[in-house]
Coordinates of C-alpha atoms in Angstrom, one line a residue:
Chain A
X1 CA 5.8 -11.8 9.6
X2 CA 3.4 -10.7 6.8
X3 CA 3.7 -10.0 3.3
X4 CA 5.2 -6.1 4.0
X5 CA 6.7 -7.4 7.5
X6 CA 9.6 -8.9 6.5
X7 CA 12.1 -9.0 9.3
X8 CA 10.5 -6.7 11.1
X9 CA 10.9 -6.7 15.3
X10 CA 8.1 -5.8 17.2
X11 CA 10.1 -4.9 19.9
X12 CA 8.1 -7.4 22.0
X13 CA 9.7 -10.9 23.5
X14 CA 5.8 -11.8 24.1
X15 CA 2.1 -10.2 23.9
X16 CA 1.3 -8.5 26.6
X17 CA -0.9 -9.4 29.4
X18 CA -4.0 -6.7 30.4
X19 CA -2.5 -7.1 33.8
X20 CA 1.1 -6.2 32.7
X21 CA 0.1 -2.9 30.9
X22 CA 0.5 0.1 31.8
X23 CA -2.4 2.3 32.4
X24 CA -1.5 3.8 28.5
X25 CA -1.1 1.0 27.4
X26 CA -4.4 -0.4 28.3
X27 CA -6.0 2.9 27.6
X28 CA -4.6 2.4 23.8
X29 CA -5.7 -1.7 23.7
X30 CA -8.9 -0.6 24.4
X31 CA -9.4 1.6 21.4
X32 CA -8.2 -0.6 19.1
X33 CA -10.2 -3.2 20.2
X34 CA -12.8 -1.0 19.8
X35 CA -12.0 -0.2 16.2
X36 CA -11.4 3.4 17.1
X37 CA -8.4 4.9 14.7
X38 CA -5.1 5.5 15.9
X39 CA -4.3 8.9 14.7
X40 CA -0.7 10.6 14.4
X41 CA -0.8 12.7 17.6
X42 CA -2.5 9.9 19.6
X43 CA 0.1 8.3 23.0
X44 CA 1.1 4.9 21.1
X45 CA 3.3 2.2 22.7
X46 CA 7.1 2.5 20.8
X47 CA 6.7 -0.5 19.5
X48 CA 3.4 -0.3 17.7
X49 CA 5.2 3.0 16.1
X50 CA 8.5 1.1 14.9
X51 CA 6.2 -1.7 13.8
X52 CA 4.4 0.2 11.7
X53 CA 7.1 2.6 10.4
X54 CA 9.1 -0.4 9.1
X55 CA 5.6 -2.3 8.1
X56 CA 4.3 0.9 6.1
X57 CA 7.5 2.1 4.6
X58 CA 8.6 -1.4 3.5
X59 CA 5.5 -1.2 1.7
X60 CA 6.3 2.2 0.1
X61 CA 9.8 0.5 -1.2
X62 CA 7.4 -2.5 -2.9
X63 CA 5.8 0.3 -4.8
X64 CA 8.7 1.8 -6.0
X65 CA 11.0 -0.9 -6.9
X66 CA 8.2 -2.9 -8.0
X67 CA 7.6 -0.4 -10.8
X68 CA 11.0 -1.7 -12.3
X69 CA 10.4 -5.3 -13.6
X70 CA 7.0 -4.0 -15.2
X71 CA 8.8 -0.7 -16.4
X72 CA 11.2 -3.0 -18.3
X73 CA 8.5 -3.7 -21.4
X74 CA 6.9 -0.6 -21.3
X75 CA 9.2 0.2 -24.7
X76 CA 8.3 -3.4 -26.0
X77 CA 4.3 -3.1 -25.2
X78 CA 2.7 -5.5 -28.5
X79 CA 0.3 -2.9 -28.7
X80 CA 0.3 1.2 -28.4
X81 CA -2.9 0.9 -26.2
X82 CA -1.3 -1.8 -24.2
X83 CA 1.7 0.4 -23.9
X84 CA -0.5 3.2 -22.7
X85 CA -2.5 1.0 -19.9
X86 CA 1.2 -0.1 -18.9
X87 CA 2.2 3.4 -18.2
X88 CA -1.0 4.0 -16.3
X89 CA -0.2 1.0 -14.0
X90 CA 3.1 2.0 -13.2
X91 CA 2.1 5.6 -12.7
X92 CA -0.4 4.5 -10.3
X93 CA 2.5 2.3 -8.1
X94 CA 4.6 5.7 -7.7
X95 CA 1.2 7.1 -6.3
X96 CA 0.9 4.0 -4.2
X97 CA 4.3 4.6 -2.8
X98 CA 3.9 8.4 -2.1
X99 CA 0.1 7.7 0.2
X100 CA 2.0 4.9 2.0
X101 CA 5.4 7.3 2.6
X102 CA 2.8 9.9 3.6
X103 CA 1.1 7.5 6.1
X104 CA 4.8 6.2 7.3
X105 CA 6.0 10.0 7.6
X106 CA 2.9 10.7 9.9
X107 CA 4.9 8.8 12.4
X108 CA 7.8 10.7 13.0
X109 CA 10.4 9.5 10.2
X110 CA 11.5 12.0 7.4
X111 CA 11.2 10.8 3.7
X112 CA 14.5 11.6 3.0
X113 CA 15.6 8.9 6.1
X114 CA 13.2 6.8 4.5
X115 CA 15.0 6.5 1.2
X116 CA 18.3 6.3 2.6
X117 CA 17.5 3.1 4.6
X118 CA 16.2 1.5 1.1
X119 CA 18.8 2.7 -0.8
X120 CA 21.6 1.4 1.7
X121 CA 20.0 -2.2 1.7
X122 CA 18.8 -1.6 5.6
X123 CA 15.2 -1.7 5.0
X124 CA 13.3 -4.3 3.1
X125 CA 10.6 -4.4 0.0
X126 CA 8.9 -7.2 -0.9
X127 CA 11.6 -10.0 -2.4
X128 CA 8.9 -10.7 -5.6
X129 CA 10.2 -7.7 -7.1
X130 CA 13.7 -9.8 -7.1
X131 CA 12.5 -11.6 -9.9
X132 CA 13.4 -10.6 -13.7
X133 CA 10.3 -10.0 -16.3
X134 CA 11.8 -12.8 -19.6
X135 CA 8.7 -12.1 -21.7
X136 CA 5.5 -9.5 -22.2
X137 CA 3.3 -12.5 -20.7
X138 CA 5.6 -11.9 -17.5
X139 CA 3.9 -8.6 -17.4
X140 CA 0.2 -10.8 -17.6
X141 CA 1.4 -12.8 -14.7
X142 CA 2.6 -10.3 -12.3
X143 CA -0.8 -8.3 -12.6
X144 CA -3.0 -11.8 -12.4
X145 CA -0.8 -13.5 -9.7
X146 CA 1.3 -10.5 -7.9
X147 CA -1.2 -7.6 -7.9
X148 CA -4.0 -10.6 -7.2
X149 CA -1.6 -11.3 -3.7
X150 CA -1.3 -8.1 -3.3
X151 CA -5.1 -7.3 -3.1
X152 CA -5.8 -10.3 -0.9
X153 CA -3.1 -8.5 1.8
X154 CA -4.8 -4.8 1.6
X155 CA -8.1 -5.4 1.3
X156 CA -8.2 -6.4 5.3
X157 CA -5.8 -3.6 5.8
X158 CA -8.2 -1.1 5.1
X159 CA -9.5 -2.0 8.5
X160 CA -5.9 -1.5 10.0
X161 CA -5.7 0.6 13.4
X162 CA -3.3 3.0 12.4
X163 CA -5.7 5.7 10.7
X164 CA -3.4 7.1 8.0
X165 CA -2.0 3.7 6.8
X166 CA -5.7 2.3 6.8
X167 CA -6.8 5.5 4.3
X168 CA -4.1 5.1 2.4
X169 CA -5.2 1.5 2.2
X170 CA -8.8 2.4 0.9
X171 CA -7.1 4.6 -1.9
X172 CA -5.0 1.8 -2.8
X173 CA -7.6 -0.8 -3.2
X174 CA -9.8 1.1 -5.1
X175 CA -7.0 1.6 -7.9
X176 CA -5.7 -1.7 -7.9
X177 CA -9.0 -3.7 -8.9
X178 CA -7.5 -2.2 -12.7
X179 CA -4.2 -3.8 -11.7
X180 CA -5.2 -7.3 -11.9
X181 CA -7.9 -6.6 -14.6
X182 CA -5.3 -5.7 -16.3
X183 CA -2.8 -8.8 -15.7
X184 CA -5.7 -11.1 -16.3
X185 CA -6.7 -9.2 -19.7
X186 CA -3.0 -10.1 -21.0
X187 CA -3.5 -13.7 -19.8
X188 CA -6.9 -14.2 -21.6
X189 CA -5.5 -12.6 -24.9
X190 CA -2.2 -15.1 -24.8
X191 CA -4.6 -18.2 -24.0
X192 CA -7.8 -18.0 -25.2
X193 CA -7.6 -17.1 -29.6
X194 CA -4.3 -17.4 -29.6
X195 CA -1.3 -19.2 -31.1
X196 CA 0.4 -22.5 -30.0
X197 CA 3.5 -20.1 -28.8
X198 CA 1.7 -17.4 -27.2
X199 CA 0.2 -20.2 -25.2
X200 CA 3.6 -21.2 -24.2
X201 CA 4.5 -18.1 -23.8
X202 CA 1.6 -17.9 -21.0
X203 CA 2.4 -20.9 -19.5
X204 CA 6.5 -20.7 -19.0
X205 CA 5.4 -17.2 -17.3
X206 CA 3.0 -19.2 -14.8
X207 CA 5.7 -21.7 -13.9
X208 CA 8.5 -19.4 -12.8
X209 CA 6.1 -16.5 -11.3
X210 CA 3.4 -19.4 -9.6
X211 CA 5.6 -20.3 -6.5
X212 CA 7.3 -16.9 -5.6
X213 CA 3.8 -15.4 -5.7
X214 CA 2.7 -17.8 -2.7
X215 CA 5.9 -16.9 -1.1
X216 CA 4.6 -13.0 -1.1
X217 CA 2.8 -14.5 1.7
X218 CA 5.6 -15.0 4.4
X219 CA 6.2 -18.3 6.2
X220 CA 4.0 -20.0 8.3
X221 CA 3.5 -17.5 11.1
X222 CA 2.1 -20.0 13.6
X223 CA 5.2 -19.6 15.8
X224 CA 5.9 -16.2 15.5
X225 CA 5.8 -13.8 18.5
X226 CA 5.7 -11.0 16.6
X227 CA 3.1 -12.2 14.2
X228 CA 0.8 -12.6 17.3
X229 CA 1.5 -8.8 18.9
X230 CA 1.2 -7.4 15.4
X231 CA -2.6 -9.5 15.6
X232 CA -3.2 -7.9 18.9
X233 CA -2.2 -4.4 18.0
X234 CA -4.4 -4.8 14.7
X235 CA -1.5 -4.1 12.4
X236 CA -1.8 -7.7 11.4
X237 CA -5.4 -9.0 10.4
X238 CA -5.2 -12.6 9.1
X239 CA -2.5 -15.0 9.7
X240 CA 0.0 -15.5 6.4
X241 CA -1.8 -19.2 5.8
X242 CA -4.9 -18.2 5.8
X243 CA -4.4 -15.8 2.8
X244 CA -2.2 -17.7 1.4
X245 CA -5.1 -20.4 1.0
X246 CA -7.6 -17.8 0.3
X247 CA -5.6 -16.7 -2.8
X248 CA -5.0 -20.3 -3.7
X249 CA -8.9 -21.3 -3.7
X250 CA -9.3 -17.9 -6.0
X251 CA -6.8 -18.7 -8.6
X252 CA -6.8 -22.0 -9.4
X253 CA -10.4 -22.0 -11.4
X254 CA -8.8 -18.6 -13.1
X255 CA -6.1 -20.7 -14.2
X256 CA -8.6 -23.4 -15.7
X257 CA -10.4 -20.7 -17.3
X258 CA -7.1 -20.0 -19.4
X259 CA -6.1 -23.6 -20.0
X260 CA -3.4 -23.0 -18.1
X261 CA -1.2 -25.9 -15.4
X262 CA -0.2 -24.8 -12.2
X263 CA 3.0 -26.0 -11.5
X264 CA 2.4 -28.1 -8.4
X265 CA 1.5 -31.6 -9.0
X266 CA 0.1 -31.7 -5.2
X267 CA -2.2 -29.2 -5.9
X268 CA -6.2 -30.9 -5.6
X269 CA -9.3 -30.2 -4.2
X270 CA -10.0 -31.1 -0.7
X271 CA -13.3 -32.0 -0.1
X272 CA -13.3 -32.0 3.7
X273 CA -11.2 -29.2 4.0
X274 CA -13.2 -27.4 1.6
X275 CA -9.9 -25.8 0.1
X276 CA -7.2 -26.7 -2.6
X277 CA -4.5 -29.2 -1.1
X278 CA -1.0 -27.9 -2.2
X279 CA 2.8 -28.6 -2.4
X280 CA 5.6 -27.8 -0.5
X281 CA 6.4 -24.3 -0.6
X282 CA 10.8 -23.9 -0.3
X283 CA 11.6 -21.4 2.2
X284 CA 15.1 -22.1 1.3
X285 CA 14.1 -20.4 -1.4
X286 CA 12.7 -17.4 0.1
X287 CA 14.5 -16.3 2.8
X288 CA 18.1 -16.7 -0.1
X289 CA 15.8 -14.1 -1.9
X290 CA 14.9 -12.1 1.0
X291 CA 19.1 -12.2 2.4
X292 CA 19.9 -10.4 -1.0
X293 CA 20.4 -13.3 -3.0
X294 CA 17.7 -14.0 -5.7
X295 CA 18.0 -12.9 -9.3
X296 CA 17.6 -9.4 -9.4
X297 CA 18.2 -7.8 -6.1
X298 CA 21.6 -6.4 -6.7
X299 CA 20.1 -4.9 -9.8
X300 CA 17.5 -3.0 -8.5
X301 CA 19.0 -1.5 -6.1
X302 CA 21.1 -0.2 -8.2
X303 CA 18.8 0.8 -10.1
X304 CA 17.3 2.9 -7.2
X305 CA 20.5 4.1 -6.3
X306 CA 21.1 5.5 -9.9
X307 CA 18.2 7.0 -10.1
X308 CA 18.6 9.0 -6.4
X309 CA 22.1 9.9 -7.2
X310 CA 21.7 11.3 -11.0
X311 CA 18.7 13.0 -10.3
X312 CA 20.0 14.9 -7.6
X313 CA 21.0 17.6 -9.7
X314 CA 17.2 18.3 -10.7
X315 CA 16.1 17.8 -7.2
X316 CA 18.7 20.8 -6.2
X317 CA 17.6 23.0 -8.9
X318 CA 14.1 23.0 -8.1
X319 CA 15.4 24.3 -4.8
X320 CA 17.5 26.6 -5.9
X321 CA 14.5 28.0 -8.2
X322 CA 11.9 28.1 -5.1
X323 CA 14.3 30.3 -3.0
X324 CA 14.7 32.4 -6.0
X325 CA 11.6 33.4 -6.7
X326 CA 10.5 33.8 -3.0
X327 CA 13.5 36.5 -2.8
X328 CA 12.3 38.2 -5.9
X329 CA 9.1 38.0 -4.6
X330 CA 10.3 39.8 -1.4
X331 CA 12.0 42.6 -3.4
X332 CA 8.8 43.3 -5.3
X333 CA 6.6 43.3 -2.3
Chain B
X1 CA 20.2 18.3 1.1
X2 CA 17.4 20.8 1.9
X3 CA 14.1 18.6 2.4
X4 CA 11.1 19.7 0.7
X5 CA 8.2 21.2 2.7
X6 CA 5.2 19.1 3.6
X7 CA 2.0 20.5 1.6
X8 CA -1.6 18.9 2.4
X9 CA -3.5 18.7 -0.7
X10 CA -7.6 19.5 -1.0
X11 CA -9.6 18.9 -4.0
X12 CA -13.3 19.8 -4.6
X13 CA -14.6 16.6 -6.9
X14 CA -17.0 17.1 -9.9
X15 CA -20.1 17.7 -8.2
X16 CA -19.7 21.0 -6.6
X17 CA -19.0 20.1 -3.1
X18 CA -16.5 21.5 -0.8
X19 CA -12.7 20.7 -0.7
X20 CA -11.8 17.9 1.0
X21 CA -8.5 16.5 2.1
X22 CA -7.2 13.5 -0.1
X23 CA -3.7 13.7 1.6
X24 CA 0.0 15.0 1.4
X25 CA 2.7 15.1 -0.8
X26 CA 6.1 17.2 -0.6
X27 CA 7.3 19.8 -3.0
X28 CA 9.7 22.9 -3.3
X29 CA 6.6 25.2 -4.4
X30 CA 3.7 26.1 -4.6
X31 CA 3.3 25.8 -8.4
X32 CA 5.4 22.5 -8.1
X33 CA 2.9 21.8 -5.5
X34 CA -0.1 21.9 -8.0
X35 CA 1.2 20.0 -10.8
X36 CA 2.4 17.0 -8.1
X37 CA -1.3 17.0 -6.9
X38 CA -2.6 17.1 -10.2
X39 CA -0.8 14.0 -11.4
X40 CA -1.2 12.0 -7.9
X41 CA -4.4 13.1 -6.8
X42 CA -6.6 13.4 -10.1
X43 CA -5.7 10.5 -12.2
X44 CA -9.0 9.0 -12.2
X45 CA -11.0 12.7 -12.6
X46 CA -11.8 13.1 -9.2
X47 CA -11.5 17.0 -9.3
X48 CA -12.4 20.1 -11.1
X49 CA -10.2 22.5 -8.0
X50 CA -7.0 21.9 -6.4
X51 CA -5.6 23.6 -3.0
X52 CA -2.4 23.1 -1.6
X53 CA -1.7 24.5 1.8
X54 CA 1.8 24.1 3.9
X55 CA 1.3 21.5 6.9
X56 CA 2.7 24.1 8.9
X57 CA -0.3 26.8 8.2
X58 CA -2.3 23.9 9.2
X59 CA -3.8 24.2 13.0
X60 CA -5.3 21.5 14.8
X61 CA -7.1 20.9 18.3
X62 CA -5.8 18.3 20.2
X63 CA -6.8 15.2 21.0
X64 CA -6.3 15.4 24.7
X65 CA -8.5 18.4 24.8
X66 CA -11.1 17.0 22.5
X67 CA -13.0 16.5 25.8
X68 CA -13.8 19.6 27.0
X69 CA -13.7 21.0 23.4
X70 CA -16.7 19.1 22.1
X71 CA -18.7 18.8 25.6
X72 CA -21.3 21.6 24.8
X73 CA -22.4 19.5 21.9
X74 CA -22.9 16.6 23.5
X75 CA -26.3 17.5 25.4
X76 CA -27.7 20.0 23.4
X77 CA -30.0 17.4 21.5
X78 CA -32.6 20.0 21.0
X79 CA -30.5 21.0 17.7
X80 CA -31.7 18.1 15.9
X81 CA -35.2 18.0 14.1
X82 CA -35.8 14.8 15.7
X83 CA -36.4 16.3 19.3
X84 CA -39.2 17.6 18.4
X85 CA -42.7 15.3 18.2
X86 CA -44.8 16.9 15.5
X87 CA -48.3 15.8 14.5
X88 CA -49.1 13.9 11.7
X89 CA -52.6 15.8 10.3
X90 CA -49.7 18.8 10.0
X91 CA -47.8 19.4 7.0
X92 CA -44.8 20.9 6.0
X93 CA -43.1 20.9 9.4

């Protein structure tokens, strides 16, 4: 179960066996072993397609709804050209969203089904957009810590097997770098020069958006069946741990660089290991998020809901307009 | 509620080569069509030319036949410069 996998069901009970496949279903192991892309009109097992419908798509949600807790200071930016760099992020996140419904549609699923399972709470986006934005150094944080997360996820997705999703991928990454630079900009400006409260201000943001940002990761996935198919079918391309300790070992000199605590007091450098030693991560935590239950989740969906339903009206007149003018067009011709 | 059509989207970047495919978006027309691609697809300057053309107007060869299909290429080496040995005293071969 990886960051965008969040109860989704392979469809498997247990990877499969060369022996137990069927001769198409060897036939498609091979290429992806091979690193040949999966393209939309190649045979693919059923489950490989759900997988990655429910995988992709929950990713296009994260897009979308995670353009709301940044879009809530776009009207309180300290600065016009900070106000203007805001806007560009969030523009770029409905872009995100539209390469990854592309990819997603690609596989046989209408947009329009698409929104209707976020919008009626079936489908899933990534529970760190659950969490409310309290101050502009929120908006720091969630491009250092949540768009760093992030990139450590895509970055090996770009060598996905599923050719449209691992495009869309490449696109992605290339317009995210900004995303963090951008985050990590707000930090340095808060920590570094900067007054007794706006150092505060930095900080309080890094203890309530530190521990939800490892949770971006999913749970251990050492157990999981489906973790291990997903691996096989190259959906999946490093285990949730071993990202999870990647970003780790990448953040915490950032955070030293700002003068900033991480709010673990486990956290230390591990000689042996070679890696930062950390704290105990609460699932309890995570999966009361990811069941509907953390701050915000009632809210934005709502939120998306509103937005469907009262732009509806807009949506039908473009319609309407299109069909007019093709009939006009007709009577001319 | 009438879903949009699917339109696959082609820019031609600053440096005068041909259109290429950057991907898909769905709109009610062709004009519409434009302006989408415009804000999704050029935010960073990557084009000076914009086409939009209906997924359905799109043909493709299949991949099952892709086979057969390509097999005349495949041993007709002779098309690349590399076949032929030339000698070294001779220029401008």
């Amino acid at each position: 179960m990886s960051m965008y996998a969040q109860l989704v069901e392979t469809g498997v009970n247990r990877v499969q066996s060369r022996e137990e496949m069927s001769a198409e279903e060897r036939v498609f192991q091979e290429r992806v072993d091979a690193g040949i892309k999966i393209e939309p009109k190649d045979w693919m097992p059923e489950g490989y397609r759900k997988t990655l419908i429910r995988q992709i798509s929950q990713h296009a949600h994260s897009e979308i709804v995670g353009q709301l807790p940044e879009g809530n200071w776009i009207t309180r930016a300290p600065t016009l050209q900070r106000k203007a760099i805001l806007l560009a992020k969030v523009q770029d996140e409905a872009g995100h969203g539209l390469y990854l419904y592309s990819a997603a549609e690609t596989l046989g699923v209408t947009r329009d089904q698409l929104y209707a399972d976020l919008l009626s709470g079936k489908v899933k986006y990534s529970s760190i957009f659950n969490y409310p934005t309290l101050s502009w150094a929120d908006i720091g944080a969630i491009g250092w810590l949540v768009d760093g997360a992030a990139i450590m996820n895509q970055i090996p997705l770009c060598r996905c097997s599923y050719g449209p999703y691992s495009r869309a991928m490449i696109r992605i990454c290339k317009e995210e770098a900004f995303h963090m630079r951008q985050g990590y900009d707000i930090m340095i400006a808060l920590c570094r020069d900067s007054t007794p409260e706006q150092k505060q201000m930095a900080q309080d943001a890094l203890d309530r958006w530190w521990w939800p940002s490892l949770m971006m990761f999913g749970p251990p996935d050492a157990e999981s069946v489906h973790s291990a198919q997903s691996g096989q079918w190259k959906i999946k391309l490093f285990s949730n741990d071993e990202l999870r300790q990647r970003f780790i070992d990448q953040t915490v000199p950032q955070a030293e660089y700002l003068g900033l605590t991480i709010p673990d007091p486990d956290l230390r450098w591990n000689e042996e290991r070679g890696h930062y030693d950390f704290g105990e991560i609460d699932w309890d935590e995570f999966w009361n998020v990811v069941k509907g239950n953390g701050p915000c989740n009632r809210e934005r969906l709502d939120t998306r809901v509103q937005a469907w339903e009262n732009g509806a009206w807009f949506r039908e007149a473009l319609v309407a307009h299109a069909e007019k003018q093709a009939q006009q067009g007709e009577k001319a011709a | 509620m009438k879903e949009w059509p699917l339109w696959e989207v082609f820019i031609r970047s600053q440096h005068g080569l041909a259109h290429k495919h950057v991907g898909s978006l769905h709109a009610p027309d062709a004009a519409m069509a434009i302006n989408n691609a415009r804000d999704v697809y050029t935010r960073r300057n990557e084009g000076v030319s914009i086409w939009v053309v209906k997924a359905s107007d799109i043909v493709a060869s299949s991949p099952s036949d892709k086979e057969p299909l390509f097999e005349p290429a495949n041993n007709k080496v002779y098309r690349h410069p590399t076949f032929f040995p030339m000698p070294d005293e001779v220029k401008h071969l």
